[in-house]
Each structure stands twice: as C-alpha cells, then as structure tokens.
Amino acid sequence: NAGVTQTPKFRVLKTGQSMTLLCAQDMNHEYMYWYRQDPGMGLRLIHYSVGEGTTAKGEVPDGYNVSRLKKQNFLLGLESAAPSQTSVYFCASSYPGPGGSLRNEQFFGPGTRLTVL
Amino acid sequence: QQQVKQSPQSLIVQKGGISIINCAYENTAFDYFPWYQQFPGKGPALLIAIRPDVSEKKEGRFTISFNKSAKQFSLHIMDSQPGDSATYFCAASIASGTYKYIFGTGTRLKVLA
C-alpha cells in the first residue's frame, strides 16, 4: 500500500515549456486535490476532483489544467510554464466520510519541486 | 470570508515547554478544523482535527482548543520535543460536499534541545 505517489520528484523547466505531473493513489479514494506550496503562503488549492471524470477549479487555477480519467490518477498539466509557477506541488486524496464524521482526512503525496527558469 | 489566519509565522520553544499556534477564521459555515504537520521534504500529514461541537480535543501531547464564538482555534503542544520541530498548518473546511480545505499560512516550529 503505497498511499499517494507523485512523479516526478524534481523538475526544471524553461519558460514556455510544458509538462505533466502525475499523482496516483491506491486507497480507492473518491476525492483528489492538487495544491501548490510557496513560502509564507501555505498550501493553495489549484484544482480538485470529486470523482472519476470530474474536475473543478480551486483558489489558483490559472495556468494549469487537470484530468481524472481513472479513479486512481490525477494529472496536473502546465501548458506554457512561467517563472511564477516555480513551487512545490502536492497531490492529496480523501474518502468523504458520512456527515458528522471526522473521516475527511486528506492524505498527501511527497511533493514535486518544480523550478521554471 | 474564505481566509484562515495563522500566527505566529515562526516559533522557538525550549525542550519541555509549551508550543501554542493560533488560527482564526471568518466563514461560519466551516465545520471541520484539522491541523497538519509537515517535516522538511515531506508532504503534510494529519495531526489532529476537531469539529465545532466540542471546545477541546486532546491526543497525547497535542490539544486543539476551539472557541466558536470568537471563531478561533489553537494547537497546544505540551512537553515540546526536538522531534516536534516541523511546520504546522491549520485548516478549515466544510465537512460535506467538496471537502475543500482552506489552509493557514503555516508556523515553523523549532524546539531547542
């Protein structure tokens, strides 16, 4: 049981290049999330998905696209990378518990450190 | 309305001391308040969480105090240890629907040996 895994761990891009970050979870979770973490700004939600085939925008979606073709995978794409997208990206997943429960813990992956030059 | 304000930004505590981190929110619809712990180079991991129907929750050395009327909650780490040195994030969400979290900006805790 690997939990949440992210590929790659590190990446350096030049401005204008594109790339896809892959997130995979083996916990059969319905919900998946992409965050970016920047110094002094905490974790900000980029996009999220409440099930296979569905995606929605979070707080900071501009410049990113996502896809959830399979329940266990959530892909984050940068079509034309910009230096402002230099960040650490975290994927998370959760299984929504019944109302009133505390079972909406989000499980995080180890992160991808992206530098855009 | 959607912000969660966290303070302090950094905290240095002697071993055995009490570490206190505070968070405040505006949106009264929030009904789930977790704290996450993050070690360098790792993803955040859930430490402890609370719903607003209780004023306090304790798990070992970690306690959440919740003040619904003031819309504030805090994390207390008793008998702080060097191994507690990490970044701590508070968060708030609505425990139904999309379960999106709004995170605070984080507190970097250093516990001196």
XYZ file of C-alpha atoms in Angstrom:
230
model
C 0.000 0.000 0.000
C 1.977 2.978 -1.310
C -0.624 5.644 -0.427
C -0.240 8.739 -2.617
C 2.694 8.852 -5.011
C 3.849 11.711 -7.235
C 6.004 11.710 -10.357
C 8.484 13.287 -10.884
C 10.100 14.386 -7.606
C 12.053 17.238 -9.175
C 11.892 19.047 -12.490
C 13.473 22.106 -14.059
C 11.676 23.730 -16.992
C 12.388 26.671 -19.213
C 9.748 29.359 -19.629
C 7.184 28.271 -22.206
C 7.803 24.538 -21.880
C 5.015 22.183 -20.928
C 4.880 19.267 -18.549
C 2.508 16.939 -16.735
C 2.698 15.966 -13.079
C 1.252 12.579 -12.214
C -0.465 11.683 -8.965
C -1.545 8.142 -8.151
C -3.338 6.758 -5.095
C -4.069 3.160 -4.187
C -6.581 3.805 -1.389
C -9.672 3.843 -3.624
C -10.321 7.468 -2.635
C -13.008 9.395 -4.461
C -11.600 12.870 -3.975
C -8.254 14.142 -5.207
C -6.602 17.563 -4.978
C -3.661 19.489 -6.343
C -2.001 22.158 -4.172
C 0.951 24.425 -4.553
C 3.091 25.407 -1.589
C 5.005 28.674 -1.592
C 6.965 30.259 1.282
C 4.725 32.296 3.545
C 1.588 31.369 1.628
C 0.731 27.956 2.929
C -0.955 25.443 0.669
C -3.265 26.768 -2.017
C -5.709 24.604 -3.911
C -5.205 24.585 -7.671
C -7.804 22.079 -8.895
C -9.676 19.186 -7.401
C -11.810 16.227 -8.412
C -14.727 14.608 -6.628
C -14.730 11.522 -8.812
C -13.517 9.886 -11.987
C -14.186 12.122 -14.979
C -14.883 15.246 -12.912
C -12.669 18.238 -12.176
C -13.197 21.685 -10.677
C -11.219 24.871 -10.089
C -9.696 25.747 -6.746
C -8.235 29.030 -5.490
C -5.397 29.422 -8.027
C -6.311 27.532 -11.238
C -4.892 29.908 -13.864
C -2.138 28.389 -16.000
C -2.981 24.808 -15.005
C -5.206 22.068 -16.365
C -6.129 18.715 -14.864
C -7.619 15.412 -15.867
C -9.050 12.463 -13.923
C -9.568 9.741 -16.490
C -9.054 6.958 -13.945
C -10.152 6.988 -10.329
C -6.635 6.349 -9.034
C -4.854 9.001 -11.126
C -4.989 12.793 -11.158
C -2.835 14.656 -13.671
C -1.773 18.299 -13.433
C -0.645 19.976 -16.640
C 1.280 23.159 -17.291
C 0.831 24.116 -20.940
C 3.281 27.030 -21.004
C 5.342 27.233 -17.841
C 6.108 30.617 -16.264
C 8.614 31.518 -13.515
C 5.628 32.302 -11.248
C 4.817 28.590 -11.323
C 8.053 27.733 -9.539
C 6.756 25.967 -6.464
C 6.377 22.683 -4.641
C 3.298 20.823 -5.826
C 1.412 18.416 -3.609
C -1.294 15.978 -4.515
C -3.741 14.719 -1.914
C -6.648 12.326 -1.790
C -9.504 11.694 0.586
C -12.509 9.475 1.124
C -15.511 11.549 2.151
C -16.918 10.190 5.380
C -20.580 10.336 6.356
C -21.941 13.588 7.686
C -20.754 14.377 11.193
C -17.672 12.219 10.985
C -14.053 13.250 11.120
C -13.245 10.937 8.210
C -12.333 13.582 5.689
C -8.621 13.439 6.272
C -6.593 14.322 3.225
C -3.575 12.113 2.540
C -0.705 13.921 0.877
C 1.973 12.737 -1.505
C 5.668 13.595 -1.075
C 5.574 16.553 -3.457
C 7.168 17.642 -6.728
C 9.645 20.500 -6.647
C 9.330 22.461 -9.901
C 11.641 25.248 -10.999
C 10.822 27.351 -14.047
C 13.744 29.352 -15.398
C -14.563 35.183 4.226
C -12.538 32.237 2.992
C -9.290 33.071 4.741
C -7.765 31.275 7.683
C -5.270 33.485 9.506
C -2.457 31.706 11.338
C 0.093 33.053 13.806
C 2.901 33.172 14.621
C 4.861 32.626 11.429
C 7.700 31.052 13.398
C 8.161 29.863 16.949
C 11.145 28.787 19.012
C 10.493 26.809 22.188
C 12.760 25.137 24.716
C 12.514 21.393 25.151
C 9.766 20.604 27.629
C 7.961 23.871 27.012
C 4.503 24.505 25.588
C 4.104 25.479 21.939
C 0.964 27.422 21.031
C -0.175 28.196 17.485
C -3.305 30.192 16.783
C -5.747 30.348 13.881
C -8.791 32.476 13.152
C -11.483 32.153 10.506
C -14.415 34.173 9.215
C -16.699 31.756 7.425
C -19.172 30.371 9.958
C -20.023 27.537 7.563
C -16.684 25.862 8.327
C -17.277 22.817 10.487
C -14.079 20.799 10.333
C -10.737 22.085 11.600
C -7.655 19.889 11.112
C -4.046 20.542 11.955
C -1.344 19.172 9.679
C 2.317 18.596 10.476
C 4.976 18.784 7.780
C 8.613 17.775 8.076
C 11.167 19.142 5.582
C 10.985 17.406 2.234
C 7.769 15.581 3.106
C 4.092 16.066 2.473
C 1.813 17.312 5.254
C 0.208 14.681 7.473
C -2.863 14.963 9.662
C -2.004 15.542 13.303
C -5.348 16.156 14.973
C -8.763 17.515 13.994
C -11.864 18.902 15.683
C -15.497 19.643 14.903
C -17.082 22.775 16.449
C -19.469 20.855 18.683
C -16.642 20.411 21.227
C -14.355 23.027 22.769
C -11.289 20.861 23.167
C -9.748 17.692 21.802
C -6.657 16.040 23.168
C -4.462 13.363 21.638
C -1.344 12.641 23.634
C 0.696 15.829 23.920
C -1.372 17.628 21.276
C -4.530 19.565 22.125
C -6.871 21.655 19.976
C -8.765 24.386 21.789
C -11.786 25.720 19.924
C -13.688 28.957 20.577
C -16.723 29.018 18.321
C -17.961 32.465 19.362
C -14.572 34.051 18.686
C -14.062 31.949 15.545
C -10.627 30.945 16.739
C -8.841 27.682 17.367
C -5.384 26.833 18.557
C -2.927 23.967 18.763
C -1.097 23.347 22.022
C 1.910 21.053 22.109
C 2.729 20.102 25.663
C 6.222 18.986 26.718
C 7.574 20.014 23.296
C 10.368 17.815 21.960
C 13.063 18.404 19.311
C 11.258 15.804 17.179
C 8.260 18.156 17.070
C 10.311 20.640 15.034
C 8.282 20.981 11.843
C 5.895 23.295 10.046
C 2.312 23.234 11.288
C -0.698 24.210 9.216
C -4.198 24.801 10.433
C -7.054 24.390 8.002
C -10.790 24.706 7.793
C -13.363 23.069 5.609
C -16.992 22.216 5.309
C -17.315 18.522 6.132
C -19.686 17.768 3.300
C -19.803 18.481 -0.388
C -16.359 19.038 -1.841
C -14.373 18.809 1.432
C -12.048 21.544 0.213
C -9.559 22.802 2.755
C -8.552 26.418 3.279
C -5.097 26.325 4.845
C -3.410 28.838 7.086
C -0.002 30.142 6.044
C 1.917 27.820 8.376
C 4.047 28.096 11.512
C 7.619 26.898 11.556
C 8.312 25.435 14.987
C 11.806 24.821 16.291
C 12.225 23.060 19.615
C 15.651 23.558 21.153
C 17.298 20.617 22.870
